[in-house]
């Protein structure tokens, strides 16, 4: 049974059929017919943003915290171009988004019409796929297809460009197909022979390590459950990328902490020294590997990834498995159990002894202070006072992001939203709004630096309007901290343009938008101030003045291997002189 | 040139894995890509090559199945084995791409290209051009008193060779289609 309706009505109907409850958007000339339909219904809530970039990051926050695709609606031209950063961010971090853009009417396309841009051309390299819909007959089918492509296989952002005349014209609505006939059907089940190889490697490994990434989280809750089961059963140590935090609980006994450029000493050393590396849904990013030719030189590497192009892209893999993490882990577990749950117990316990020794380095220690708030201390207190709560964390990009990853513990997947691949300053605040919209009663905190946060601060208006009580935990060092750190370590302490001049009074700024502002600089006030922030029923801007020249350690300098980590300012100074990098 | 390295466990599944994946020798491969003929699909393929810094030596495209709206893109590209594998994997994940075949590794294939040559001249040179065209089995498809247009079909090498010979004889313009290729046998 088909129904005739306008293209604009189809859009809303298709979203409803896809189970969408929230759309983040901003109206404009080329999407007015769709906004007219949104006005006349109550099933889908529209969150009016203050800038289209904010809309896309909100949708990302929504998607990452729920596992459902985030939906964005913006107008043609500047509406679409403002969405580009968010699309690229979502592509790099494999976040499912469906972005709908208005377009000038088909008969005006190519005439340099008002607010015309070649949206599908501009967004082709920053979406998983995109469509320009020129006939209303194809609109509903295309939107359903868009949801399928965004979520199937390796998730990613898609965009549907809808000219205004297509929104006005009428055609038959095609409901969501029950069976998916599309040709795009990525492989989810891993090759059994390769899985057998992996099980064999697990059985014989002497110094194994699980190296997990965002793929475990994207695969869904079952993947995290199976991962936990496998890790507990084998007793192998586990580390994770920035993207994968929470798949295995931070309180788990096999947890080594995050790895990579600012990862933990024991995690990086274990990666360097392992004999079997089991990569689950991570992609050997350059922040992880450091110098490629010195990356984990003596290990056999297994790599499970749903995207065949991730395998052998940067690091040669001995056991490549293309498939969905949950499907593959299920097969691995079943096979390993049926073969008698074998592991090399003696070697593994020796391996753990070595790891425990590395742990004694206590790489996250820092010099405390009674007079200024150390950023690490601020995060430790935040962790202490909020752990156990129904808590979601987003971050901006920079030092604070790395400290948050180091000092906050994540017990479950989908609780940690950060811009990993693209490293988008300005991501965290709108993302926190998207998360809060999806989890109204949860505590949503954006750990931010003042410079990143200012990039999308206009969204304070959105938080106030929709009564979304997000907490903006700003570690304010009046610097672009990570840039400053690199300038100190690599550019002779010439701090070119890395000062935050003319900062606003964050308390007044918050109040001007109808939010609560808190400003503190004394470590003694920190706990009370954090509790005030948590208890306040509304958005809070928490301006925490911290030590200005604190550096983020441990650090693997760019181009160095894992075993040449810098642990603190002392050996960092020497590293610049070319001698003192820590060799283990 | 790095030796063929066979790691334990990598060879028992298929001979495909026997190729030295991380060798630094540049190879030329002909890749056939079957795509749904929708707007922008060629831009996606070309954008992939430019965006990720791969080479395109030659590229041909035309719809080969009008009912199924399928086009075949034949790309000749150069790179190390690792880059070639990446190119194929990256092509494979473009949504409207149905099939990617590496004709260079998947057994013998035939490659043909068509070219048109405009050669200007008179007297001895004109006679020589015609004579060489005959040897190469090129056809004359246009003729004036001062010029010929030759049509030649063959492998890219053969076309290069013919162009080299025609250059001193008054070659003024060449048009080439790029390579079309098919695997041999059924």
XYZ file of C-alpha atoms in Angstrom:
770
model
C 0.000 0.000 0.000
C 1.435 3.332 -0.972
C 0.524 6.814 0.071
C 0.863 10.039 -1.888
C 2.553 12.850 -0.045
C 4.895 15.778 -0.576
C 8.628 15.306 -0.417
C 8.766 17.361 2.772
C 6.191 15.117 4.435
C 8.116 12.077 3.210
C 11.214 13.259 5.020
C 9.380 13.413 8.339
C 7.580 10.128 7.678
C 10.824 8.361 6.773
C 12.527 9.657 9.926
C 9.571 8.454 11.978
C 9.724 5.015 10.303
C 13.427 4.846 11.123
C 12.672 5.400 14.790
C 14.195 8.853 14.976
C 13.188 10.829 18.066
C 15.530 13.817 17.772
C 16.730 16.008 14.920
C 19.439 18.614 15.408
C 19.092 21.426 12.930
C 18.846 24.974 11.761
C 16.251 26.241 9.276
C 16.826 28.237 6.117
C 15.279 29.001 2.730
C 15.951 25.681 1.060
C 14.503 23.520 3.869
C 11.433 25.571 4.742
C 8.952 22.951 3.464
C 10.526 20.312 5.755
C 10.446 22.719 8.706
C 6.795 23.325 7.933
C 6.176 19.601 8.341
C 8.241 19.474 11.525
C 6.019 22.227 12.924
C 2.933 20.078 12.344
C 3.956 16.985 14.301
C 5.068 15.961 17.768
C 6.855 12.618 17.313
C 10.243 14.056 16.512
C 11.813 16.723 18.656
C 13.811 19.348 16.824
C 16.771 20.809 18.713
C 17.494 24.267 17.356
C 21.231 24.821 17.393
C 23.148 28.090 17.114
C 25.552 26.988 14.385
C 25.363 24.034 11.983
C 28.714 22.657 13.139
C 27.158 22.386 16.586
C 24.257 20.395 15.124
C 26.567 17.779 13.635
C 28.629 17.391 16.812
C 25.425 17.103 18.856
C 24.259 14.357 16.540
C 27.641 12.677 17.014
C 27.260 12.844 20.793
C 23.759 11.446 20.480
C 24.954 8.642 18.198
C 27.965 7.632 20.258
C 26.079 7.520 23.517
C 23.121 5.558 22.126
C 24.512 3.490 19.250
C 21.728 4.891 17.062
C 22.418 7.166 14.076
C 22.294 10.899 14.781
C 20.148 13.030 12.495
C 20.856 16.562 11.287
C 18.745 18.909 9.181
C 20.306 22.055 7.714
C 19.779 24.350 4.792
C 21.679 24.695 1.512
C 24.897 26.631 0.923
C 26.341 27.885 4.221
C 24.191 25.440 6.180
C 25.833 22.561 4.354
C 29.371 23.961 4.351
C 29.175 24.622 8.101
C 28.415 20.930 8.543
C 31.606 19.820 6.808
C 33.854 19.754 9.908
C 31.359 17.597 11.776
C 30.995 15.234 8.823
C 34.758 14.808 8.566
C 34.968 14.244 12.311
C 32.285 11.546 12.119
C 33.981 9.899 9.142
C 37.321 9.681 10.938
C 35.752 8.254 14.095
C 33.205 6.007 12.312
C 30.089 7.619 13.787
C 26.740 6.925 12.082
C 25.030 10.170 11.037
C 22.285 10.994 8.566
C 22.587 14.618 7.495
C 19.767 16.106 5.425
C 20.530 19.308 3.554
C 18.244 21.565 1.570
C 19.285 22.491 -1.942
C 18.125 25.129 -4.429
C 15.392 23.827 -6.773
C 16.616 21.380 -9.432
C 16.036 23.848 -12.274
C 18.377 26.347 -10.587
C 21.203 23.923 -9.793
C 24.380 25.107 -11.498
C 23.244 28.695 -11.904
C 25.090 30.053 -8.842
C 21.732 30.660 -7.206
C 21.402 32.291 -3.794
C 22.755 29.945 -1.105
C 23.702 27.360 -3.694
C 26.731 25.161 -3.095
C 27.746 21.887 -4.702
C 26.940 20.067 -1.484
C 27.396 16.502 -2.730
C 30.650 17.578 -4.391
C 31.958 19.278 -1.271
C 30.945 16.456 1.044
C 31.902 13.513 -1.190
C 35.285 12.991 0.485
C 33.936 13.578 3.994
C 30.930 11.252 3.947
C 30.669 7.509 3.676
C 28.206 8.127 0.869
C 25.933 10.936 -0.286
C 22.994 11.468 -2.576
C 21.421 14.356 -4.480
C 17.748 13.437 -4.839
C 16.327 14.952 -8.017
C 12.944 13.201 -8.051
C 10.415 13.043 -5.241
C 9.669 9.409 -6.256
C 13.134 8.436 -5.072
C 13.217 10.479 -1.869
C 11.795 8.077 0.704
C 13.760 5.133 -0.658
C 16.964 7.183 -0.578
C 16.455 8.218 3.040
C 15.886 4.594 4.090
C 18.979 3.615 2.143
C 20.908 6.416 3.852
C 20.110 4.960 7.265
C 21.220 1.527 6.091
C 24.530 2.772 4.705
C 25.241 4.946 7.778
C 24.872 2.005 10.150
C 25.916 -1.083 8.140
C 29.504 -2.283 8.246
C 31.900 0.368 9.457
C 29.516 3.161 10.459
C 29.900 6.668 9.106
C 28.154 9.873 8.139
C 25.935 10.061 5.063
C 24.273 13.072 3.496
C 21.079 13.454 1.484
C 20.792 16.694 -0.493
C 17.151 17.589 -1.214
C 16.274 20.385 -3.664
C 13.378 22.577 -2.643
C 11.129 21.629 -5.592
C 11.569 17.961 -4.649
C 10.274 18.838 -1.170
C 7.177 20.537 -2.613
C 6.293 17.908 -5.246
C 4.193 14.838 -4.378
C 4.839 11.158 -5.009
C 4.204 7.725 -3.506
C 5.849 7.127 -0.152
C 7.793 3.874 0.015
C 7.889 2.472 3.542
C 11.043 1.172 5.171
C 11.860 -2.082 3.415
C 11.538 -5.075 5.723
C 14.220 -7.090 3.962
C 17.203 -5.116 2.823
C 17.723 -5.676 -0.845
C 20.561 -3.233 -1.163
C 23.820 -4.482 -2.565
C 25.777 -2.805 0.193
C 26.099 -5.676 2.698
C 29.500 -5.734 4.396
C 30.813 -9.035 5.684
C 30.271 -9.553 9.414
C 31.397 -13.130 9.930
C 35.108 -13.788 10.085
C 36.934 -16.442 8.096
C 36.972 -19.621 10.230
C 40.473 -20.686 9.164
C 41.877 -17.347 10.290
C 39.907 -17.566 13.528
C 41.512 -20.959 14.072
C 44.913 -19.322 13.606
C 43.988 -16.702 16.170
C 42.853 -19.314 18.695
C 46.110 -21.178 18.159
C 48.009 -17.951 18.812
C 46.012 -17.413 22.017
C 46.809 -20.946 23.160
C 50.544 -20.634 22.656
C 51.196 -16.944 23.387
C 53.809 -16.178 26.006
C 53.469 -12.401 26.093
C 50.053 -11.616 24.638
C 48.121 -8.364 24.675
C 44.658 -7.288 23.583
C 44.733 -3.940 21.789
C 41.163 -2.742 21.359
C 39.622 0.248 19.617
C 36.420 2.043 18.715
C 35.344 -0.933 16.606
C 34.426 -2.846 19.750
C 32.106 -0.037 20.823
C 30.642 0.399 17.344
C 29.939 -3.319 17.192
C 27.471 -2.908 20.061
C 27.079 -3.987 23.698
C 27.447 -7.693 22.838
C 31.003 -7.090 21.632
C 31.995 -5.483 24.935
C 30.424 -8.371 26.859
C 32.255 -10.979 24.780
C 35.507 -9.049 25.082
C 35.184 -9.012 28.856
C 34.477 -12.717 28.880
C 37.487 -13.503 26.687
C 39.818 -11.274 28.683
C 38.724 -12.758 32.012
C 38.913 -16.310 30.694
C 42.378 -15.980 29.178
C 43.819 -13.632 31.788
C 45.602 -11.651 29.094
C 46.399 -7.957 29.661
C 44.336 -5.445 27.708
C 44.917 -1.909 26.552
C 42.779 0.327 24.400
C 42.967 3.313 22.100
C 41.372 6.637 22.986
C 38.322 5.589 20.982
C 37.832 2.269 22.697
C 37.781 3.326 26.355
C 34.970 1.682 28.281
C 34.698 -1.485 26.199
C 36.678 -3.164 28.972
C 36.088 -1.638 32.433
C 38.810 0.572 33.899
C 38.336 -1.280 37.188
C 38.959 -4.644 35.514
C 42.006 -6.458 36.842
C 43.583 -6.954 33.419
C 43.301 -3.312 32.425
C 46.581 -1.553 31.586
C 45.089 1.815 30.681
C 45.147 3.653 27.393
C 48.090 3.267 25.019
C 49.616 5.606 22.492
C 51.323 8.970 22.384
C 49.997 9.941 25.821
C 49.177 6.437 26.908
C 50.365 4.675 30.015
C 53.933 3.473 30.328
C 52.942 -0.122 31.089
C 50.510 -0.242 28.162
C 53.049 1.014 25.655
C 55.852 -1.141 26.966
C 53.610 -4.189 26.866
C 52.720 -3.388 23.251
C 56.390 -3.008 22.432
C 57.425 -6.247 24.089
C 54.509 -8.572 23.356
C 54.797 -11.711 21.232
C 51.137 -11.877 20.202
C 49.127 -8.714 19.594
C 45.387 -9.081 19.180
C 44.002 -5.933 17.611
C 40.231 -5.758 17.919
C 38.636 -2.901 16.007
C 41.559 -0.486 16.126
C 43.452 0.815 13.126
C 47.146 1.244 14.007
C 46.758 5.015 14.008
C 49.992 7.022 14.047
C 49.166 8.268 17.580
C 49.286 4.609 18.595
C 52.203 3.183 16.680
C 54.770 5.958 16.913
C 57.640 5.052 14.646
C 56.298 2.293 12.407
C 59.513 0.379 11.797
C 60.094 0.083 15.540
C 56.477 -0.728 16.414
C 56.175 -3.935 18.434
C 59.007 -5.547 16.482
C 58.770 -9.122 17.758
C 55.063 -9.836 17.745
C 52.684 -11.806 15.569
C 49.780 -9.507 14.925
C 46.156 -10.462 14.585
C 43.802 -7.767 13.341
C 40.020 -8.020 13.449
C 38.285 -5.212 11.572
C 35.028 -4.860 9.668
C 36.738 -2.656 7.099
C 39.118 -4.622 4.827
C 40.976 -1.405 3.980
C 42.093 -1.081 7.617
C 43.963 -4.351 7.436
C 47.577 -4.097 6.243
C 47.142 -0.349 5.756
C 50.024 0.667 8.024
C 51.177 -2.430 9.851
C 51.602 -5.854 8.316
C 49.172 -8.300 9.861
C 49.901 -11.999 10.276
C 46.333 -13.033 11.061
C 43.882 -10.758 9.216
C 40.210 -11.260 10.026
C 37.569 -9.200 8.266
C 34.398 -9.176 10.303
C 32.270 -7.629 13.001
C 33.930 -7.790 16.432
C 30.972 -9.394 18.192
C 30.594 -12.101 15.534
C 34.311 -12.850 15.478
C 34.708 -12.856 19.276
C 31.784 -15.240 19.579
C 33.485 -17.666 17.193
C 36.870 -17.237 18.856
C 35.440 -17.913 22.304
C 33.462 -20.925 21.164
C 36.421 -22.466 19.363
C 38.891 -21.736 22.158
C 36.544 -23.294 24.710
C 35.892 -26.349 22.570
C 39.632 -26.912 22.229
C 40.040 -27.037 25.988
C 40.586 -23.424 27.082
C 44.338 -23.733 26.728
C 46.783 -20.957 27.553
C 50.447 -20.950 28.461
C 49.883 -20.260 32.161
C 53.495 -20.230 33.252
C 54.619 -17.776 30.577
C 51.614 -15.538 31.122
C 52.272 -15.210 34.827
C 55.875 -14.296 34.045
C 54.554 -11.703 31.577
C 52.320 -10.233 34.265
C 55.287 -9.968 36.617
C 57.085 -7.923 34.005
C 54.021 -5.720 33.560
C 53.686 -5.212 37.310
C 57.282 -4.043 37.331
C 56.504 -1.475 34.636
C 53.507 -0.332 36.650
C 55.753 0.616 39.563
C 57.108 3.475 37.436
C 53.774 5.131 38.297
C 53.776 7.103 35.066
C 50.731 9.218 35.965
C 52.313 10.712 39.071
C 52.784 14.472 39.058
C 53.945 17.152 41.447
C 51.039 18.254 43.562
C 50.416 21.788 44.785
C 48.558 23.532 47.611
C 48.420 26.874 45.880
C 47.360 26.201 42.314
C 45.032 23.561 40.940
C 46.937 20.994 38.941
C 44.829 19.894 35.964
C 45.507 16.250 36.824
C 44.299 16.877 40.357
C 41.124 18.526 39.105
C 40.360 15.417 37.045
C 41.224 13.066 39.895
C 38.757 14.898 42.116
C 36.144 14.922 39.373
C 36.604 11.162 39.005
C 36.416 10.601 42.750
C 33.263 12.671 43.185
C 31.364 11.419 40.129
C 32.348 7.779 39.641
C 29.503 5.441 40.236
C 27.065 8.062 38.988
C 25.178 7.643 35.732
C 27.887 9.641 34.016
C 28.812 10.509 30.424
C 32.007 12.359 29.524
C 32.754 14.341 26.395
C 35.921 16.309 25.741
C 37.334 18.985 23.541
C 40.798 18.457 22.045
C 44.169 19.021 23.642
C 45.965 18.411 26.921
C 42.731 18.225 28.927
C 41.511 15.501 26.574
C 44.556 13.353 27.246
C 44.384 13.973 30.988
C 40.706 13.040 30.957
C 41.566 9.780 29.176
C 44.315 9.086 31.713
C 42.606 10.039 34.968
C 38.937 9.216 34.408
C 37.792 5.612 34.519
C 35.186 4.227 32.135
C 33.281 1.156 33.202
C 30.980 0.802 30.203
C 30.989 1.479 26.475
C 29.250 4.544 24.986
C 30.122 6.651 28.039
C 33.103 8.455 26.515
C 32.775 10.782 23.537
C 35.881 12.435 22.176
C 37.161 13.562 18.808
C 39.947 11.098 18.138
C 40.757 10.939 14.440
C 40.142 14.491 13.350
C 40.977 16.129 16.680
C 38.286 18.780 16.387
C 38.517 21.616 18.873
C 34.952 22.719 19.586
C 33.610 19.160 19.485
C 32.968 18.525 23.147
C 30.426 21.140 24.134
C 27.893 20.451 21.390
C 28.554 16.709 21.748
C 27.661 16.947 25.444
C 24.353 18.587 24.502
C 23.618 15.707 22.115
C 24.420 13.171 24.829
C 22.226 14.950 27.373
C 19.342 15.067 24.911
C 19.569 11.270 24.603
C 20.023 10.703 28.356
C 17.951 13.350 30.084
C 18.632 12.245 33.666
C 22.314 11.429 33.361
C 25.233 13.532 34.500
C 26.903 14.798 31.318
C 30.258 16.510 31.708
C 32.346 18.070 28.988
C 35.992 18.185 30.041
C 37.311 21.191 28.152
C 40.127 23.620 27.678
C 39.151 27.268 27.502
C 40.396 27.693 23.938
C 38.579 24.667 22.498
C 35.448 25.484 24.405
C 35.227 28.999 22.972
C 35.088 27.547 19.462
C 31.453 26.519 19.893
C 30.379 28.442 22.987
C 27.350 29.843 21.174
C 25.614 26.542 21.956
C 25.072 27.805 25.513
C 21.886 29.184 24.019
C 20.835 25.695 22.911
C 21.588 24.176 26.319
C 19.504 26.848 28.043
C 16.613 26.763 25.575
C 16.152 23.007 25.821
C 16.949 22.802 29.509
C 19.829 20.405 29.000
C 21.892 20.551 32.209
C 25.315 19.861 30.704
C 28.346 20.608 32.863
C 31.230 22.400 31.177
C 34.326 21.498 33.155
C 36.869 23.944 31.747
C 40.505 23.498 32.727
C 41.549 27.062 32.108
C 45.292 27.556 31.672
C 44.935 30.633 29.464
C 47.001 28.795 26.896
C 46.566 26.501 23.931
C 48.101 23.928 26.196
C 49.085 21.195 23.758
C 50.424 23.675 21.213
C 52.373 25.363 23.996
C 53.752 21.999 25.134
C 55.016 21.169 21.633
C 56.516 24.619 21.287
C 58.310 24.104 24.571
C 59.610 20.655 23.683
C 60.265 21.064 19.975
C 60.462 24.742 19.068
C 62.860 26.256 21.563
C 60.184 27.639 23.880
C 59.050 30.170 21.312
C 55.369 30.396 22.201
C 54.028 31.594 18.900
C 50.330 32.532 19.160
C 49.546 29.960 21.839
C 48.198 32.406 24.408
C 44.503 32.819 25.094
C 44.347 36.626 25.164
C 41.244 38.604 26.062
C 39.399 35.696 27.606
C 35.843 36.396 28.679
C 34.694 36.301 32.274
C 33.224 32.795 32.064
C 30.858 33.330 34.975
C 29.337 36.430 33.420
C 29.278 34.719 30.052
C 27.333 31.794 31.510
C 24.923 34.137 33.244
C 24.402 36.141 30.085
C 23.057 32.940 28.484
C 20.957 32.052 31.517
C 23.338 29.376 32.831
C 25.213 29.089 36.099
C 28.868 30.059 36.213
C 31.427 28.883 38.760
C 34.991 30.102 38.905
C 37.655 28.693 41.172
C 41.418 28.801 41.485
C 42.133 27.484 45.002
C 42.647 23.718 45.296
C 40.951 23.801 48.689
C 37.676 24.890 47.088
C 37.707 22.288 44.369
C 35.573 19.535 45.910
C 32.810 21.874 47.058
C 32.761 23.616 43.700
C 32.491 20.293 41.841
C 29.600 19.262 44.092
C 27.884 22.614 43.428
C 28.267 21.960 39.724
C 26.798 18.466 39.947
C 23.888 19.489 42.131
C 22.813 22.466 40.061
C 19.825 21.583 37.921
C 20.820 23.324 34.715
C 23.786 23.995 32.481
C 26.939 25.029 34.346
C 30.108 26.647 33.075
C 32.832 25.597 35.493
C 35.875 27.811 35.049
C 38.713 26.025 36.791
C 41.909 28.058 36.739
C 44.779 25.587 36.606
C 48.558 25.545 36.480
C 49.456 27.331 33.255
C 52.570 25.474 32.149
C 51.769 21.906 33.082
C 52.864 19.374 30.463
C 51.005 16.228 29.550
C 53.040 13.089 30.256
C 53.833 10.317 29.536
C 54.567 11.281 25.959
C 56.018 9.439 23.009
C 57.510 12.199 20.883
C 56.427 12.048 17.245
C 58.591 9.658 15.311
C 59.854 7.777 18.368
C 59.151 4.131 19.196
C 57.093 3.001 22.204
C 60.064 2.290 24.414
C 61.352 5.856 24.154
C 58.686 7.523 26.239
C 59.127 10.789 28.051
C 57.879 10.481 31.596
C 58.201 14.010 32.894
C 59.706 17.436 32.419
C 63.147 16.329 33.602
C 63.868 13.817 30.907
C 61.864 15.842 28.375
C 64.398 18.659 28.537
C 67.160 16.193 27.877
C 65.216 14.619 25.033
C 65.427 17.856 23.141
C 69.205 17.774 23.503
C 69.038 14.370 21.883
C 70.237 12.205 24.779
C 67.955 11.589 27.684
C 64.957 9.787 26.230
C 64.050 6.985 28.568
C 65.356 3.735 27.250
C 64.115 0.607 28.897
C 64.210 -5.293 -3.813
C 63.066 -7.229 -0.807
C 62.848 -10.979 -0.818
C 59.634 -12.916 -0.698
C 58.873 -13.354 2.982
C 56.468 -16.048 4.025
C 55.460 -15.803 7.647
C 54.230 -18.804 9.485
C 50.514 -19.155 9.119
C 50.143 -16.801 6.229
C 50.601 -19.248 3.419
C 48.323 -22.164 4.073
C 45.105 -20.473 3.010
C 45.736 -19.281 -0.483
C 48.541 -18.570 -2.849
C 47.277 -15.009 -2.846
C 49.099 -14.435 0.427
C 52.376 -15.556 -1.060
C 52.936 -12.196 -2.686
C 55.413 -10.036 -0.805
C 52.901 -7.566 0.540
C 55.334 -5.087 1.939
C 57.910 -5.109 -0.827
C 58.969 -1.672 -2.042
C 59.012 -2.594 -5.714
C 56.600 -0.564 -7.809
C 54.278 -2.643 -9.957
C 51.767 -1.725 -12.622
C 48.323 -3.235 -12.174
C 45.162 -3.152 -14.243
C 42.089 -3.015 -12.052
C 38.550 -3.493 -13.318
C 35.857 -1.895 -11.180
C 32.193 -2.645 -11.738
C 30.065 0.205 -10.411
C 26.432 1.190 -10.258
C 26.099 3.928 -12.819
C 24.776 6.657 -10.555
C 25.688 10.342 -10.667
C 29.065 11.125 -9.160
C 30.366 7.561 -9.111
C 33.360 8.392 -11.316
C 34.128 11.411 -9.126
C 34.170 9.079 -6.104
C 36.690 6.781 -7.761
C 38.909 9.585 -9.031
C 38.581 11.458 -5.728
C 39.815 8.362 -3.921
C 42.943 8.298 -6.075
C 43.709 12.005 -5.719
C 42.714 12.189 -2.047
C 44.949 9.306 -1.008
C 47.791 10.102 -3.375
C 47.541 7.089 -5.705
C 48.555 7.160 -9.370
C 46.281 6.825 -12.374
C 48.156 5.838 -15.527
C 45.044 5.295 -17.562
C 41.330 5.246 -16.930
C 38.413 4.247 -19.105
C 34.763 4.154 -18.226
C 31.532 3.293 -19.972
C 28.210 1.718 -19.127
C 28.436 -1.970 -19.973
C 25.020 -3.108 -18.770
C 22.289 -0.674 -19.775
C 19.518 -2.628 -18.061
C 21.354 -3.089 -14.770
C 22.917 0.388 -15.010
C 26.365 -0.979 -14.420
C 29.518 0.723 -15.643
C 32.960 -0.743 -15.917
C 35.905 1.409 -14.954
C 39.307 0.109 -16.014
C 42.182 1.707 -14.165
C 45.855 1.167 -14.789
C 47.744 2.175 -11.670
C 51.222 1.937 -10.228
C 52.380 1.288 -6.694
C 54.037 -1.066 -4.255
C 52.111 -4.274 -3.522
C 50.887 -2.737 -0.272
C 49.577 0.337 -2.073
C 47.878 -1.825 -4.707
C 46.157 -3.841 -1.959
C 45.059 -0.590 -0.309
C 43.711 0.745 -3.597
C 41.608 -2.377 -4.070
C 40.333 -2.330 -0.480
C 39.539 1.369 -0.682
C 37.732 0.917 -4.003
C 35.810 -1.976 -2.502
C 34.348 0.136 0.267
C 32.889 2.795 -2.024
C 29.172 2.127 -1.635
C 28.163 1.919 -5.351
C 31.153 -0.309 -6.210
C 29.927 -3.846 -6.874
C 33.135 -5.658 -7.756
C 36.870 -5.024 -7.889
C 39.108 -7.294 -9.972
C 42.870 -7.070 -10.204
C 43.431 -8.394 -13.714
C 47.182 -8.382 -13.218
C 47.177 -10.978 -10.440
C 44.001 -12.919 -11.161
C 45.407 -14.829 -14.122
C 46.026 -13.918 -17.752
C 44.060 -11.091 -19.295
C 43.880 -9.190 -22.554
C 44.363 -5.461 -22.707
C 43.527 -3.272 -25.666
C 43.548 0.403 -26.349
C 42.375 2.346 -29.384
C 44.208 5.401 -30.651
C 43.833 7.929 -33.450
C 46.918 9.579 -34.964
C 46.948 12.629 -37.209
C 50.053 12.657 -39.398
C 50.859 15.570 -41.686
C 53.349 15.432 -44.531
C 53.979 14.915 -48.195
C 56.333 13.069 -50.519
C 58.607 10.390 -49.089
C 57.479 10.907 -45.466
C 53.849 10.443 -46.424
C 54.609 7.184 -48.181
C 56.688 5.953 -45.252
C 53.890 6.766 -42.788
C 51.447 4.772 -44.842
C 53.867 1.869 -45.119
C 54.461 1.731 -41.349
C 50.746 2.009 -40.710
C 50.300 -1.064 -42.851
C 52.922 -2.977 -40.856
C 51.134 -2.043 -37.596
C 47.777 -2.865 -39.143
C 46.584 0.649 -38.541
C 43.653 1.779 -40.651
C 43.334 5.034 -42.472
C 40.077 6.586 -41.312
C 40.542 10.042 -42.832
C 42.739 11.370 -45.558
C 43.498 14.697 -47.220
C 46.286 15.457 -49.676
C 48.523 16.559 -46.791
C 47.382 14.351 -43.915
C 46.167 11.001 -42.652
C 44.250 9.989 -39.589
C 45.225 6.452 -38.569
C 43.265 4.244 -36.265
C 45.231 1.677 -34.292
C 44.112 -0.918 -31.771
C 46.516 -2.779 -29.536
C 48.305 -2.902 -26.262
C 49.526 0.416 -24.828
C 53.083 -0.630 -25.746
C 52.185 -1.106 -29.366
C 50.504 2.274 -29.473
C 53.538 3.918 -27.854
C 55.774 2.260 -30.427
C 53.650 3.464 -33.314
C 53.603 6.996 -31.908
C 57.414 6.962 -31.679
C 57.675 5.959 -35.313
C 55.172 8.540 -36.514
C 56.733 11.457 -34.650
C 59.537 12.148 -37.179
C 57.066 11.554 -39.995
C 54.813 14.465 -39.087
C 52.683 13.306 -36.158
C 50.737 16.324 -34.919
C 47.960 14.958 -32.701
C 47.098 11.770 -30.813
C 43.883 10.686 -29.135
C 43.884 7.538 -26.976
C 40.992 5.811 -25.265
C 42.890 4.300 -22.368
C 42.991 0.609 -21.621
C 40.026 -1.754 -21.775
C 40.803 -5.164 -20.318
C 39.187 -8.548 -19.719
C 40.369 -11.736 -18.080
C 41.079 -14.547 -20.535
C 39.065 -17.761 -20.630
C 35.574 -18.464 -19.370
